Short mmCIF file of C-alpha atoms in Angstrom, two decimals:
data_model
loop_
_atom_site.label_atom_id
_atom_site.label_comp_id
_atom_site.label_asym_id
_atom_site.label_seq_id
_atom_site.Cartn_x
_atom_site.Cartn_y
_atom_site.Cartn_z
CA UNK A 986 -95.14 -1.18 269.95
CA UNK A 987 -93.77 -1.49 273.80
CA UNK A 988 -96.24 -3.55 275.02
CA UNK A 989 -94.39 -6.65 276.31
CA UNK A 990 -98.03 -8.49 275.47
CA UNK A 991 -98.10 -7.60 271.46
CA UNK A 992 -97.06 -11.18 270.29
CA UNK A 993 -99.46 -12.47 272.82
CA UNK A 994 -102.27 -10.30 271.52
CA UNK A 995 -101.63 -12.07 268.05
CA UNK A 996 -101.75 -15.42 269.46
CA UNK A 997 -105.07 -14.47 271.11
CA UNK A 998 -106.75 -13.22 268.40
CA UNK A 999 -106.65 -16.30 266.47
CA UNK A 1000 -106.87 -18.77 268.87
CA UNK A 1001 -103.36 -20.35 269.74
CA UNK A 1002 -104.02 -19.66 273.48
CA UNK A 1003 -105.46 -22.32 276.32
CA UNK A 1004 -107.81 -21.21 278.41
CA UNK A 1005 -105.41 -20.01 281.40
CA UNK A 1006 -103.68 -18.26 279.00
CA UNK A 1007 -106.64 -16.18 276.76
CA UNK A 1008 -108.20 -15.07 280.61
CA UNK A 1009 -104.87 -13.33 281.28
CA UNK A 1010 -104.58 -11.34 278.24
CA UNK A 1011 -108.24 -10.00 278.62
CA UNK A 1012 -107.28 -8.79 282.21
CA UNK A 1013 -104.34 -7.50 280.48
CA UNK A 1014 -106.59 -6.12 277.99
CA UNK A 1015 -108.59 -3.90 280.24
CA UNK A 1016 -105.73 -2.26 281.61
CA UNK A 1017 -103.66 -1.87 277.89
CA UNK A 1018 -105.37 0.86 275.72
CA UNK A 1019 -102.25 -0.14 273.00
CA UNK A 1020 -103.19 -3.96 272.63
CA UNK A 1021 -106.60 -2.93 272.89
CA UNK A 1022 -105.83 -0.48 269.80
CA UNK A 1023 -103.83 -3.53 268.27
CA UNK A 1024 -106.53 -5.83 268.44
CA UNK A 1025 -109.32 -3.39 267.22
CA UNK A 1026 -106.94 -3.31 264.19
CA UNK A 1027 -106.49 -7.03 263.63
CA UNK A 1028 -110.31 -7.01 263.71
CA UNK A 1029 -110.49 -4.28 260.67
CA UNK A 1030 -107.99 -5.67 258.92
CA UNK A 1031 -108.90 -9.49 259.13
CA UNK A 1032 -112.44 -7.80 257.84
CA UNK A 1033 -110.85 -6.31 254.96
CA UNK A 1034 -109.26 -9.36 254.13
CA UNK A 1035 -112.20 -11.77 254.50
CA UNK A 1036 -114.32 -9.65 252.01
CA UNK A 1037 -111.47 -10.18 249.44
CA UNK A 1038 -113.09 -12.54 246.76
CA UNK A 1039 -109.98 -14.42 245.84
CA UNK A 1040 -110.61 -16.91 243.23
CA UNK A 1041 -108.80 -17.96 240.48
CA UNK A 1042 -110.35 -16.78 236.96
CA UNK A 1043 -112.62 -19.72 235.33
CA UNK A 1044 -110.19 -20.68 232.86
CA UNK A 1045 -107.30 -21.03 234.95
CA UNK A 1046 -108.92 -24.23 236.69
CA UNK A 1047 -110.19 -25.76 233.66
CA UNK A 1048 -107.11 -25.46 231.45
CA UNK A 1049 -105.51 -27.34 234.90
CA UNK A 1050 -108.15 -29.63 234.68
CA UNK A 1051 -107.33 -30.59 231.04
CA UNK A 1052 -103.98 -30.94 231.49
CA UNK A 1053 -104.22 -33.41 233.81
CA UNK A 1054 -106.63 -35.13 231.85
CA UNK A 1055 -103.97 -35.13 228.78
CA UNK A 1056 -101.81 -36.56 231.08
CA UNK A 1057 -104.15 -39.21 232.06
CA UNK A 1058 -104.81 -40.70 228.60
CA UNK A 1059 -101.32 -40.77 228.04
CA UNK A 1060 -100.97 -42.40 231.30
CA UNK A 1061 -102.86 -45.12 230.44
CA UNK A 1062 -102.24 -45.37 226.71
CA UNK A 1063 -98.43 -45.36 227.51
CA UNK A 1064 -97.27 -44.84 230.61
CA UNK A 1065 -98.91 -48.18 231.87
CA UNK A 1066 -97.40 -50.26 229.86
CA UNK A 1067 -93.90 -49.35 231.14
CA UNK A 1068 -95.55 -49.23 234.74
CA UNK A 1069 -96.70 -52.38 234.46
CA UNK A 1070 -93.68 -54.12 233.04
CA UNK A 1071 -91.50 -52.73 235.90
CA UNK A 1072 -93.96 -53.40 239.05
CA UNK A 1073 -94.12 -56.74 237.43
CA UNK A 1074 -90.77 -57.17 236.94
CA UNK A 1075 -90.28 -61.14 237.49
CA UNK A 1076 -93.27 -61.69 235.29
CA UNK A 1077 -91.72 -59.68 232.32
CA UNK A 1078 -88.35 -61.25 232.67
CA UNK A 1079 -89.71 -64.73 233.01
CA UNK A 1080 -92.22 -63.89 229.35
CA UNK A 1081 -88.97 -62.52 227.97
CA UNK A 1082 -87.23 -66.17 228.79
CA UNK A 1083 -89.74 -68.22 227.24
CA UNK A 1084 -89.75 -66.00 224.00
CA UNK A 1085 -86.00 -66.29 223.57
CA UNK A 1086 -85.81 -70.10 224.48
CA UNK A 1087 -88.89 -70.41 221.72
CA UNK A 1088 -86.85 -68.65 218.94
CA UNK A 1089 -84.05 -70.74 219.98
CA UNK A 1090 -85.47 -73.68 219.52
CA UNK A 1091 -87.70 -72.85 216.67
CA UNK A 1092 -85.50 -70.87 214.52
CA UNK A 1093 -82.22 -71.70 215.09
CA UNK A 1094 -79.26 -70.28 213.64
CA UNK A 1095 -78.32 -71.46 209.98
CA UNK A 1096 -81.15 -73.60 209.75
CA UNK A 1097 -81.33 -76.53 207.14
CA UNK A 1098 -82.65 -74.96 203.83
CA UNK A 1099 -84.02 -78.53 203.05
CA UNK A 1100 -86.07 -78.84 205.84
CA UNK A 1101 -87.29 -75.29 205.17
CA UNK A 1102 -88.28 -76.06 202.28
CA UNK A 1103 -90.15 -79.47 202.97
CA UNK A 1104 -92.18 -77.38 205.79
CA UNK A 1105 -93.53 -75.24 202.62
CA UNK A 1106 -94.45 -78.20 200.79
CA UNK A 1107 -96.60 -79.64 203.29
CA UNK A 1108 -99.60 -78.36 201.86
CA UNK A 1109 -98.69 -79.55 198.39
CA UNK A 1110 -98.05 -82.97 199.83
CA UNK A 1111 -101.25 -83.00 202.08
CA UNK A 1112 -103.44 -82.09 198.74
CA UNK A 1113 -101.41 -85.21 197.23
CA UNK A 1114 -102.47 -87.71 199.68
CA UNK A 1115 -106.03 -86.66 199.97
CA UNK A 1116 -106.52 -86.81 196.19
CA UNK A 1117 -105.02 -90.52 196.24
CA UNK A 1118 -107.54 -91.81 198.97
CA UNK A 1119 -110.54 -89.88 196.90
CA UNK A 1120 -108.92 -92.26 193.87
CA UNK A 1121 -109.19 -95.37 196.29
CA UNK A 1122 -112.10 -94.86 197.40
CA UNK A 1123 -115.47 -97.23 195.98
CA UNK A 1124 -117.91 -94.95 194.21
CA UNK A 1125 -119.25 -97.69 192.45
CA UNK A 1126 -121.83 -99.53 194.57
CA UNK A 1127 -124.24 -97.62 196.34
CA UNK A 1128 -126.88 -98.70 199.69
CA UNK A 1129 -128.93 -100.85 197.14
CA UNK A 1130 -125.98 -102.29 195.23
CA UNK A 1131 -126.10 -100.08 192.54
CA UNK A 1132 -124.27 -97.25 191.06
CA UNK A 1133 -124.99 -94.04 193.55
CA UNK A 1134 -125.56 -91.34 190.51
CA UNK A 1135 -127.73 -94.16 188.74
CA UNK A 1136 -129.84 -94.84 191.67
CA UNK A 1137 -130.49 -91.07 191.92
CA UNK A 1138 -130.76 -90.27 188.51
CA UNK A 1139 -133.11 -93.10 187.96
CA UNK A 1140 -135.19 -92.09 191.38
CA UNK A 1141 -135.34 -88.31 189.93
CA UNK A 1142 -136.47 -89.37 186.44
CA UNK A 1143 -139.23 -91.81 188.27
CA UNK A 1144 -140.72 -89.05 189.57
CA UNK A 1145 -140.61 -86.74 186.99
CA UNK A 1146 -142.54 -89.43 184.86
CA UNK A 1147 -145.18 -89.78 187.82
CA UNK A 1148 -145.54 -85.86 188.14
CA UNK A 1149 -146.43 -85.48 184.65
CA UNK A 1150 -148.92 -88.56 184.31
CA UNK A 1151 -150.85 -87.12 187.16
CA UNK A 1152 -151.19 -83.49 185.49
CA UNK A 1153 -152.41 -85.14 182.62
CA UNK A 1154 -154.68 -87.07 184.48
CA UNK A 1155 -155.98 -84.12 186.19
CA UNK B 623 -113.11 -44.51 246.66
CA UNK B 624 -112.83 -43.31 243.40
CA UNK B 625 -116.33 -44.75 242.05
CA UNK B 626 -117.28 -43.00 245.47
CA UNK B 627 -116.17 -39.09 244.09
CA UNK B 628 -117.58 -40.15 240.45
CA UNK B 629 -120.83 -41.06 241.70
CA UNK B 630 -120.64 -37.77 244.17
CA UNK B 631 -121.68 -34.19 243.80
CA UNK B 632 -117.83 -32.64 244.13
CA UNK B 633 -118.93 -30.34 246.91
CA UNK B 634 -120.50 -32.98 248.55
CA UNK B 635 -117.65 -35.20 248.63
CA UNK B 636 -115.98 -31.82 250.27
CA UNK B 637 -118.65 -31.39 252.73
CA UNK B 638 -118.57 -35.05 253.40
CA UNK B 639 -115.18 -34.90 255.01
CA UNK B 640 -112.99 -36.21 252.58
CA UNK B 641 -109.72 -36.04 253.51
CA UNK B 642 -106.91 -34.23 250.99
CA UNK B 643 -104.98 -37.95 251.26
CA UNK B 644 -107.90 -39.53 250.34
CA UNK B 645 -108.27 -37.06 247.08
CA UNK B 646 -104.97 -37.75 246.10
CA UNK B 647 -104.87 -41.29 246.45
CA UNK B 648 -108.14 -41.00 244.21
CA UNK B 649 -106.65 -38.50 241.87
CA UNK B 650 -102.90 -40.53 241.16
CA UNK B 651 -105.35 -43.55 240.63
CA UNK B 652 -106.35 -41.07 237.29
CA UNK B 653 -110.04 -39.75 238.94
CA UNK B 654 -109.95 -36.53 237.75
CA UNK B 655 -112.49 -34.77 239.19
CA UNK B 656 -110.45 -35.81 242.74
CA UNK B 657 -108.27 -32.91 241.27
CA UNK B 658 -111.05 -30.86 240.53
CA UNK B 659 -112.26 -30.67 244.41
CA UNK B 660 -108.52 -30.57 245.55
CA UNK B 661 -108.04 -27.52 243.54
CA UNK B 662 -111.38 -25.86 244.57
CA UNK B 663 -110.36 -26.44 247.91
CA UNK B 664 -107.08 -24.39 247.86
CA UNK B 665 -108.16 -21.95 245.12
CA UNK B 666 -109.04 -19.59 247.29
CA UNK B 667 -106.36 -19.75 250.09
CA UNK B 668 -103.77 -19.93 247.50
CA UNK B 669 -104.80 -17.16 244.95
CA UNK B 670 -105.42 -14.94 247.65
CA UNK B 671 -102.35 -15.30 248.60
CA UNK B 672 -100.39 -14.88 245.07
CA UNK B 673 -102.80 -11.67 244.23
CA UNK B 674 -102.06 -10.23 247.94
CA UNK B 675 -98.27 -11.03 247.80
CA UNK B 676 -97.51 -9.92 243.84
CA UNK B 677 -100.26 -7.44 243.51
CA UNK B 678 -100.66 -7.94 239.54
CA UNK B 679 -103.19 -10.25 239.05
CA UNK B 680 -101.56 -11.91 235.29
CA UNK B 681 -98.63 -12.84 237.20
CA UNK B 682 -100.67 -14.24 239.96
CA UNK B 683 -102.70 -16.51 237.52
CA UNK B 684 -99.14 -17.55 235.82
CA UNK B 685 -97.75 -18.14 239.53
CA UNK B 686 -101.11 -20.02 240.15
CA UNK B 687 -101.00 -22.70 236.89
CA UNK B 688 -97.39 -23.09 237.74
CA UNK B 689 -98.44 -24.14 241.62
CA UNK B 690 -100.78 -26.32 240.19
CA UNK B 691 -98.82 -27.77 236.98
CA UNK B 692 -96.05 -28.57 239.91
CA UNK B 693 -98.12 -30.70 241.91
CA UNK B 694 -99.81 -32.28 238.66
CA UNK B 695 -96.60 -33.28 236.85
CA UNK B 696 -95.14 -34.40 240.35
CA UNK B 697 -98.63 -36.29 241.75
CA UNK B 698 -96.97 -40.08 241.47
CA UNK B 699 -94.28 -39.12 243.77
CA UNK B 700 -96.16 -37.67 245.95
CA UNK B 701 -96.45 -39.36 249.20
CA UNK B 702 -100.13 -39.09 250.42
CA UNK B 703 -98.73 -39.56 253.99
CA UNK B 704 -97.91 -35.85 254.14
CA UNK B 705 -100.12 -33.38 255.25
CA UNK B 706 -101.19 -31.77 251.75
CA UNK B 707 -101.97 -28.50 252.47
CA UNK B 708 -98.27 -27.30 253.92
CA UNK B 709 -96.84 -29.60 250.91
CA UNK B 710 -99.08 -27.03 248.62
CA UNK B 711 -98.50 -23.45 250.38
CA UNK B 712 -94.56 -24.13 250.95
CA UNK B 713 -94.81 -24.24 246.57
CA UNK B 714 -96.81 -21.22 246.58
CA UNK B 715 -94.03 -19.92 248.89
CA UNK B 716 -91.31 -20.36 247.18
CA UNK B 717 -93.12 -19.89 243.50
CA UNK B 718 -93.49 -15.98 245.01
CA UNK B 719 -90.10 -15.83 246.78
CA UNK B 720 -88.25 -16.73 243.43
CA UNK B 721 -90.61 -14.94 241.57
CA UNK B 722 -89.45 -12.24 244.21
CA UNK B 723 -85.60 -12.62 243.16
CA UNK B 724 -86.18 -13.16 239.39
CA UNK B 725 -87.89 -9.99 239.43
CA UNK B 726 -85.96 -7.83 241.80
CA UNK B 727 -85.74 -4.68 239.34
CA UNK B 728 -89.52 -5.34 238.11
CA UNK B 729 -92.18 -2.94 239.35
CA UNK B 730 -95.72 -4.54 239.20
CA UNK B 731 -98.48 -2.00 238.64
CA UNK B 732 -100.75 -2.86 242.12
CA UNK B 733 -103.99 -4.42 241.80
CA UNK B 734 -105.78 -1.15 241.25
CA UNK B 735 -104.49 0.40 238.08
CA UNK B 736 -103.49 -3.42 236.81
CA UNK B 737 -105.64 -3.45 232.98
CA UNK B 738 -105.28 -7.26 232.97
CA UNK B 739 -108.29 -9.60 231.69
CA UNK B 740 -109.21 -10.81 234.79
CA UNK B 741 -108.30 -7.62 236.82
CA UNK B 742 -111.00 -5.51 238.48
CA UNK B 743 -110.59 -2.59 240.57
CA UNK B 744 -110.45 -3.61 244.14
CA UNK B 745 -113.78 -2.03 245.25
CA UNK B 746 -115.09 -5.14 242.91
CA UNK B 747 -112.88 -7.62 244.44
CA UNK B 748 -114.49 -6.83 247.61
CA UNK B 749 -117.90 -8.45 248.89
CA UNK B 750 -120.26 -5.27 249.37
CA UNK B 751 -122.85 -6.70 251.55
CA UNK B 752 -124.50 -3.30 252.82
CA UNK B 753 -127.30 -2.14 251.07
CA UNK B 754 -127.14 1.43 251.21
CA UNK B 755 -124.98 3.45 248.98
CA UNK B 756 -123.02 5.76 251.21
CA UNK B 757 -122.18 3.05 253.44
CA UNK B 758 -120.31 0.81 250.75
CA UNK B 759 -118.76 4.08 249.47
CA UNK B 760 -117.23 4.19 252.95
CA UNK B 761 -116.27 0.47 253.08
CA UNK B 762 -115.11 0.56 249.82
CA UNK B 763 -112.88 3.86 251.00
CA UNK B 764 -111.91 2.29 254.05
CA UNK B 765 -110.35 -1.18 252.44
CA UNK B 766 -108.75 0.67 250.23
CA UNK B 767 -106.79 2.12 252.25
CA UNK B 768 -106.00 -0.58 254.36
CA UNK B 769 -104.60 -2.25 250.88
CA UNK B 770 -102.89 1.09 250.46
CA UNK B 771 -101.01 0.70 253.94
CA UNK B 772 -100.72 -3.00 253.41
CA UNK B 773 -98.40 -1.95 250.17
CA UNK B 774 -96.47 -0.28 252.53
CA UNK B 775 -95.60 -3.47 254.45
CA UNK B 776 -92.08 -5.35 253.94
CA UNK B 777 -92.69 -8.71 251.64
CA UNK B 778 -92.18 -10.73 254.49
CA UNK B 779 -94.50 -8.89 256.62
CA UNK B 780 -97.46 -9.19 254.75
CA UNK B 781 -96.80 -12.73 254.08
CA UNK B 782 -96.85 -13.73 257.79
CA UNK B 783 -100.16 -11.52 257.72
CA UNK B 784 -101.94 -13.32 254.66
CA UNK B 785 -100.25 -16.93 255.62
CA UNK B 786 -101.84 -16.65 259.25
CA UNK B 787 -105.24 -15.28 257.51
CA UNK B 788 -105.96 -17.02 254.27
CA UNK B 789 -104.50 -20.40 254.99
CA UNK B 790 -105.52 -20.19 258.71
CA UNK B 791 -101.78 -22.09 259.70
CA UNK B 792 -100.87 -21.65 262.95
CA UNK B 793 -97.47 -19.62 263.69
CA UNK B 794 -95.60 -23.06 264.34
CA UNK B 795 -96.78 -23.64 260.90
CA UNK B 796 -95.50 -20.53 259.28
CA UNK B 797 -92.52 -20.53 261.02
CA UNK B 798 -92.28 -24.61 259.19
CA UNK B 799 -92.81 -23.32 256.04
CA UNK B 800 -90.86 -20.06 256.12
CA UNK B 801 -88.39 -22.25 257.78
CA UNK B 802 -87.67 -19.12 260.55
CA UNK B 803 -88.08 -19.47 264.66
CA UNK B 804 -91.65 -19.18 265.17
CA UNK B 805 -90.56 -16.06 267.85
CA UNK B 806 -89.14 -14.55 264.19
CA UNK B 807 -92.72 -15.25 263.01
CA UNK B 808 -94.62 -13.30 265.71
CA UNK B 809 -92.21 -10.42 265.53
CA UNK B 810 -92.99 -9.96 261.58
CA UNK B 811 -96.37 -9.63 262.05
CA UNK B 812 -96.46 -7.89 265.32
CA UNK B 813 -93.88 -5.69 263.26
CA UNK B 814 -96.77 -5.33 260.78
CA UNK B 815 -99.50 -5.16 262.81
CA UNK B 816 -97.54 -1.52 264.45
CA UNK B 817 -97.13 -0.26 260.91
CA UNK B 818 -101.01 -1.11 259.86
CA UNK B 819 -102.05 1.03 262.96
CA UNK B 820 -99.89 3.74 262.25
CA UNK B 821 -101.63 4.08 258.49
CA UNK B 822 -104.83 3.45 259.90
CA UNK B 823 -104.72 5.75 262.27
CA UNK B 824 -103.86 8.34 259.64
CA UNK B 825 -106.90 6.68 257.45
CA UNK B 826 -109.19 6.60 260.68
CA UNK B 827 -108.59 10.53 260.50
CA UNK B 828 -108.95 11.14 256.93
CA UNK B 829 -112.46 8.89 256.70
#
């Protein structure tokens, strides 16, 4: 190839020339039987490469496809938690504060055993003091000023009495 | 954007212009199917490439998931801001070129006599589009001879050749990725483009 115009020939043929530039070449072009030659090739071969059915098999693109899709779920099962924690940095560090100030205060190193111990009791002690006000408390005298299980007894037995006189009316 | 490509017909969101930043901005914030139309999109360019440049086509697919794994593992740190599509094809680069060095005393079998799963005979590779018989015999003849003299091209060549062809990147572009003057660029495949018409000429006789 002697043609001082070959490289331009390339840059013609696809389209990297202005306007100035791609009228030149075809006047060079009707004078150059070689670039004509080269470019007749770049047409056959650019042919012979655009019928060239170049996609990837089936199962290449979905076993990509599920790979990224592993990586997803484990992106969000996992991999935000961490992202999370470090794009919100002053919020984690301030949560981690607070949780170390509240074990400090509420479980403090060599605690009293006593104290412990009175904290378990406190349901013990609560079922104490509930059964003494039930023990206070006036049972006796009811809205009519009589006994409450009396007056209901006596109200249930009433009509009991009444029930059965009518059937035997009837 | 993302509920955008889920609601969307992939190859609409394609035709729809959007753009490959736009993808992966959709795809890192985990929309799949953003990677789905990104890797449609380059498929083509990229395994026409790998097949062209290795000639064997299970060591193009294992070149191809390994282009693809690269830019999956990698997607958070990728910065959007970059034009995709040279980010891409310099990894398919250099996946062949050190696939090139590893393998300097390996001889693939070309594309032809390759026996692998998803390997057909390059007369089926091709898109036969004339209807009468004698006429895609002659096609058929014709391209494979023009893959014949393109085995006969240097590596570096037919890369400039396919580069310029399949990923339609300008020379400047090439020269980027092959990280070469773009003069060194035009001289490979001017270089080629003399050696094709020498075989051709030859084939142009024989047909």
């Amino acid at each position: 190839m002697t043609c001082k115009y070959s490289e331009k020939i390339l840059l013609y043929f696809y389209g990297e020339m202005d306007n100035a530039q791609c009228k030149e070449i075809k006047e060079h072009l009707e004078s150059c039987a070689e670039c004509k030659k080269n470019l007749e090739v770049l047409r056959d071969v650019s042919g012979h490469l655009d019928s060239f059915k170049g996609n990837a098999p089936a199962h290449l693109i979905e076993g990509l496809i599920r790979e990224a899709r592993k990586r997803e779920i484990w992106k969000f099962n996992v991999g935000n938690i961490f992202e999370n924690i470090f794009s919100h940095w002053k919020v984690s560090a301030s949560t981690l504060v607070f949780a170390c100030l509240m074990f400090a205060v509420f479980f403090p190193f060599g605690a009293d055993k006593d104290r412990l111990k009175w904290i378990s009791n406190i349901d013990s002690d609560l079922d104490g003091l509930e059964y003494s006000m039930y023990e206070e408390y006036d049972f006796s005298l009811g809205e009519y000023g009589e006994s409450v299980e009396d007056f209901e007894y006596e109200n249930i037995d009433d009509e009991i009495e009444s029930i059965n006189k009518n059937r035997r009316i009837l | 954007m993302t509920r955008t490509l889920r609601k969307s017909n992939k190859f609409n969101a394609i035709s729809v212009g959007v753009t490959d930043a736009e993808l992966i901005k959709a795809y890192k914030k985990g929309d799949t199917q953003a990677l789905e139309i990104i890797m449609k999109k380059y498929e083509k360019p990229i395994y026409a490439y790998l097949l062209k440049m290795v000639r064997n086509a299970d060591y193009a697919n294992d070149l191809f998931q390994e282009i693809f794994l690269k830019f999956i593992k990698n997607i958070q740190s990728y910065n959007e801001e970059k034009k995709f599509a040279n980010w891409i094809y310099t990894v398919a680069h250099n996946a062949v070129m050190d696939g090139f060095r590893k393998n300097k005393n390996r001889c693939f079998e070309s594309l032809d006599r390759s026996n692998g799963e998803d390997s057909a005979p390059i007369s089926e590779t091709m898109d036969s589009k004339e209807p009468l018989p004698e006429n895609i015999l002659i096609k058929n003849e014709i391209n494979k001879k023009i893959e014949t003299a393109f085995e006969i091209l240097s590596n570096e060549q037919r890369e400039v050749f396919i580069m310029r062809h399949y990923w339609g990147l300008s020379f400047k572009e090439i020269a980027e990725i092959l990280k070469v003057p773009i003069g060194t660029a035009l001289a490979r495949m001017s270089r080629a483009l003399g050696r094709l018409k020498v075989e051709m000429g030859h084939i142009g006789e024989a047909v």
